[in-house]
């Protein structure tokens, strides 16, 4: 089994006394690359939770982000052929989540099954994020979701 590539960057080092939000000028970045396989989705969720906890993000925002990441990673694992990369960037009050895989376009974006739980991931992400962008560069799919940390969920 291949080891994952993981990056966690934080700059500058500023003590955080308030667990609700990172200081507005803070820019943080984390990335993990794993084989696009469903057994790695829980690893991606745990990695995301650990990063957000280290960044002292509010618990509601942590839950929201882990759910978004889990749905996007599950899609990448289901449709990707090789690796999937999950990137988190916290810049001021905006959190950007990007999941890239090397496969075809997500079927859930094209058609939804009549019943069952499959095919609802992107709808869940759209309900939780303020913006969602899906692009299909050559040989893969990239989904980018953003929301303002500490803001209410879109209605």
CSV table of C-alpha atoms in Angstrom, one decimal:
chain,number,residue,atom,x,y,z
A,1,UNK,CA,0.0,0.0,0.0
A,2,UNK,CA,1.3,3.5,-0.9
A,3,UNK,CA,1.8,6.1,1.7
A,4,UNK,CA,-0.2,9.3,1.5
A,5,UNK,CA,1.3,12.6,0.7
A,6,UNK,CA,0.3,15.1,3.4
A,7,UNK,CA,1.0,18.8,3.8
A,8,UNK,CA,-0.1,21.0,6.7
A,9,UNK,CA,1.1,24.7,6.5
A,10,UNK,CA,0.2,27.5,8.9
A,11,UNK,CA,1.7,31.0,8.8
A,12,UNK,CA,2.4,33.1,10.7
A,13,UNK,CA,2.5,31.5,14.1
A,14,UNK,CA,0.1,33.4,16.2
A,15,UNK,CA,-1.3,32.2,19.5
A,16,UNK,CA,-5.1,31.6,19.3
A,17,UNK,CA,-7.1,32.3,22.4
A,18,UNK,CA,-10.5,32.2,20.8
A,19,UNK,CA,-11.7,28.8,19.5
A,20,UNK,CA,-14.4,30.3,17.3
A,21,UNK,CA,-12.3,31.6,14.5
A,22,UNK,CA,-8.8,32.0,13.2
A,23,UNK,CA,-7.4,35.5,13.2
A,24,UNK,CA,-8.7,37.3,10.0
A,25,UNK,CA,-5.2,37.8,8.5
A,26,UNK,CA,-4.3,34.2,8.9
A,27,UNK,CA,-3.8,32.0,5.8
A,28,UNK,CA,-3.6,28.3,6.3
A,29,UNK,CA,-3.2,25.4,3.9
A,30,UNK,CA,-3.5,21.6,4.1
A,31,UNK,CA,-3.5,19.0,1.5
A,32,UNK,CA,-3.6,15.2,1.3
A,33,UNK,CA,-3.2,12.9,-1.7
A,34,UNK,CA,-4.4,9.3,-1.5
A,35,UNK,CA,-5.4,6.6,-3.9
A,36,UNK,CA,-9.0,7.2,-5.1
A,37,UNK,CA,-10.6,4.4,-3.3
A,38,UNK,CA,-13.6,4.3,-0.9
A,39,UNK,CA,-11.5,2.8,1.9
A,40,UNK,CA,-9.6,6.1,2.1
A,41,UNK,CA,-12.6,8.4,2.5
A,42,UNK,CA,-12.5,8.0,6.3
A,43,UNK,CA,-8.8,8.8,6.3
A,44,UNK,CA,-9.6,12.1,4.4
A,45,UNK,CA,-12.3,13.0,6.9
A,46,UNK,CA,-10.1,12.3,9.9
A,47,UNK,CA,-7.2,14.3,8.3
A,48,UNK,CA,-9.6,17.2,7.7
A,49,UNK,CA,-10.9,17.1,11.3
A,50,UNK,CA,-7.4,17.1,12.7
A,51,UNK,CA,-6.3,20.1,10.5
A,52,UNK,CA,-9.4,22.1,11.5
A,53,UNK,CA,-8.9,21.3,15.2
A,54,UNK,CA,-5.2,22.4,14.9
A,55,UNK,CA,-6.5,25.6,13.3
A,56,UNK,CA,-8.9,26.0,16.2
A,57,UNK,CA,-11.9,26.2,14.0
A,58,UNK,CA,-15.4,26.3,15.6
A,59,UNK,CA,-17.0,22.9,16.1
A,60,UNK,CA,-20.0,23.7,13.8
A,61,UNK,CA,-17.6,24.8,11.0
A,62,UNK,CA,-15.6,21.6,11.6
A,63,UNK,CA,-18.7,19.4,11.2
A,64,UNK,CA,-19.8,21.3,8.2
A,65,UNK,CA,-16.4,21.0,6.5
A,66,UNK,CA,-15.9,17.3,7.3
A,67,UNK,CA,-19.3,16.6,5.8
A,68,UNK,CA,-18.4,18.5,2.6
A,69,UNK,CA,-15.0,16.8,2.4
A,70,UNK,CA,-16.5,13.4,3.0
A,71,UNK,CA,-19.1,13.8,0.2
A,72,UNK,CA,-16.6,15.1,-2.3
A,73,UNK,CA,-14.0,12.5,-1.4
A,74,UNK,CA,-16.6,9.8,-1.7
A,75,UNK,CA,-17.4,11.0,-5.2
A,76,UNK,CA,-13.7,11.2,-6.1
A,77,UNK,CA,-13.2,7.6,-4.8
A,78,UNK,CA,-16.2,6.4,-6.7
A,79,UNK,CA,-15.3,8.1,-10.1
A,80,UNK,CA,-11.6,8.6,-9.9
A,81,UNK,CA,-9.1,6.2,-11.5
A,82,UNK,CA,-5.9,6.9,-9.7
A,83,UNK,CA,-5.3,9.4,-6.9
A,84,UNK,CA,-7.5,12.1,-5.2
A,85,UNK,CA,-6.2,15.2,-3.7
A,86,UNK,CA,-8.1,17.2,-1.0
A,87,UNK,CA,-6.9,20.7,-0.3
A,88,UNK,CA,-8.1,23.1,2.4
A,89,UNK,CA,-7.3,26.8,2.3
A,90,UNK,CA,-8.4,29.1,5.1
A,91,UNK,CA,-7.8,32.7,4.1
A,92,UNK,CA,-9.3,35.2,6.5
A,93,UNK,CA,-13.0,34.2,7.0
A,94,UNK,CA,-13.2,32.1,3.8
A,95,UNK,CA,-12.6,28.4,3.7
A,96,UNK,CA,-12.0,26.8,0.3
A,97,UNK,CA,-12.2,23.1,-0.1
A,98,UNK,CA,-11.0,21.5,-3.3
A,99,UNK,CA,-11.1,17.8,-4.3
A,100,UNK,CA,-9.4,16.7,-7.5
A,101,UNK,CA,-9.6,13.2,-9.0
A,102,UNK,CA,-8.4,11.7,-12.2
A,103,UNK,CA,-11.5,10.2,-13.7
A,104,UNK,CA,-14.6,11.2,-15.6
A,105,UNK,CA,-17.2,13.8,-14.7
A,106,UNK,CA,-19.3,13.0,-11.6
A,107,UNK,CA,-22.4,11.0,-12.6
A,108,UNK,CA,-24.3,12.7,-9.8
A,109,UNK,CA,-23.9,16.0,-11.6
A,110,UNK,CA,-25.3,14.5,-14.8
A,111,UNK,CA,-28.1,12.3,-13.5
A,112,UNK,CA,-29.6,11.3,-10.2
A,113,UNK,CA,-31.0,7.8,-9.3
A,114,UNK,CA,-34.7,7.7,-8.6
A,115,UNK,CA,-34.3,6.3,-5.1
A,116,UNK,CA,-31.6,5.4,-2.6
A,117,UNK,CA,-28.8,7.4,-1.0
A,118,UNK,CA,-26.5,7.4,-4.0
A,119,UNK,CA,-26.3,10.6,-6.0
A,120,UNK,CA,-27.0,13.1,-3.3
A,121,UNK,CA,-23.5,14.1,-2.4
A,122,UNK,CA,-23.3,17.2,-4.6
A,123,UNK,CA,-26.7,18.4,-3.5
A,124,UNK,CA,-25.5,18.1,0.1
A,125,UNK,CA,-22.4,20.1,-0.7
A,126,UNK,CA,-24.4,22.8,-2.5
A,127,UNK,CA,-26.7,23.0,0.6
A,128,UNK,CA,-23.7,23.5,2.9
A,129,UNK,CA,-21.4,25.8,0.8
A,130,UNK,CA,-22.0,29.3,-0.4
A,131,UNK,CA,-20.4,28.5,-3.8
A,132,UNK,CA,-19.6,25.2,-5.6
A,133,UNK,CA,-17.7,25.0,-8.9
A,134,UNK,CA,-17.1,21.8,-10.8
A,135,UNK,CA,-14.5,21.8,-13.6
A,136,UNK,CA,-13.3,19.0,-15.8
A,137,UNK,CA,-9.7,19.6,-16.7
A,138,UNK,CA,-8.1,17.0,-18.9
A,139,UNK,CA,-8.1,13.6,-17.2
A,140,UNK,CA,-10.1,14.4,-14.2
A,141,UNK,CA,-12.6,16.4,-12.2
A,142,UNK,CA,-12.1,19.3,-9.7
A,143,UNK,CA,-14.8,20.4,-7.3
A,144,UNK,CA,-14.2,23.6,-5.3
A,145,UNK,CA,-16.6,24.6,-2.5
A,146,UNK,CA,-16.3,27.7,-0.4
A,147,UNK,CA,-18.0,29.2,2.5
A,148,UNK,CA,-17.5,31.9,5.1
A,149,UNK,CA,-16.4,30.5,8.4
A,150,UNK,CA,-18.8,31.3,11.2
A,151,UNK,CA,-21.6,32.2,8.8
A,152,UNK,CA,-25.0,30.5,8.7
A,153,UNK,CA,-25.6,27.8,6.2
A,154,UNK,CA,-27.1,29.0,2.9
A,155,UNK,CA,-30.9,28.7,2.6
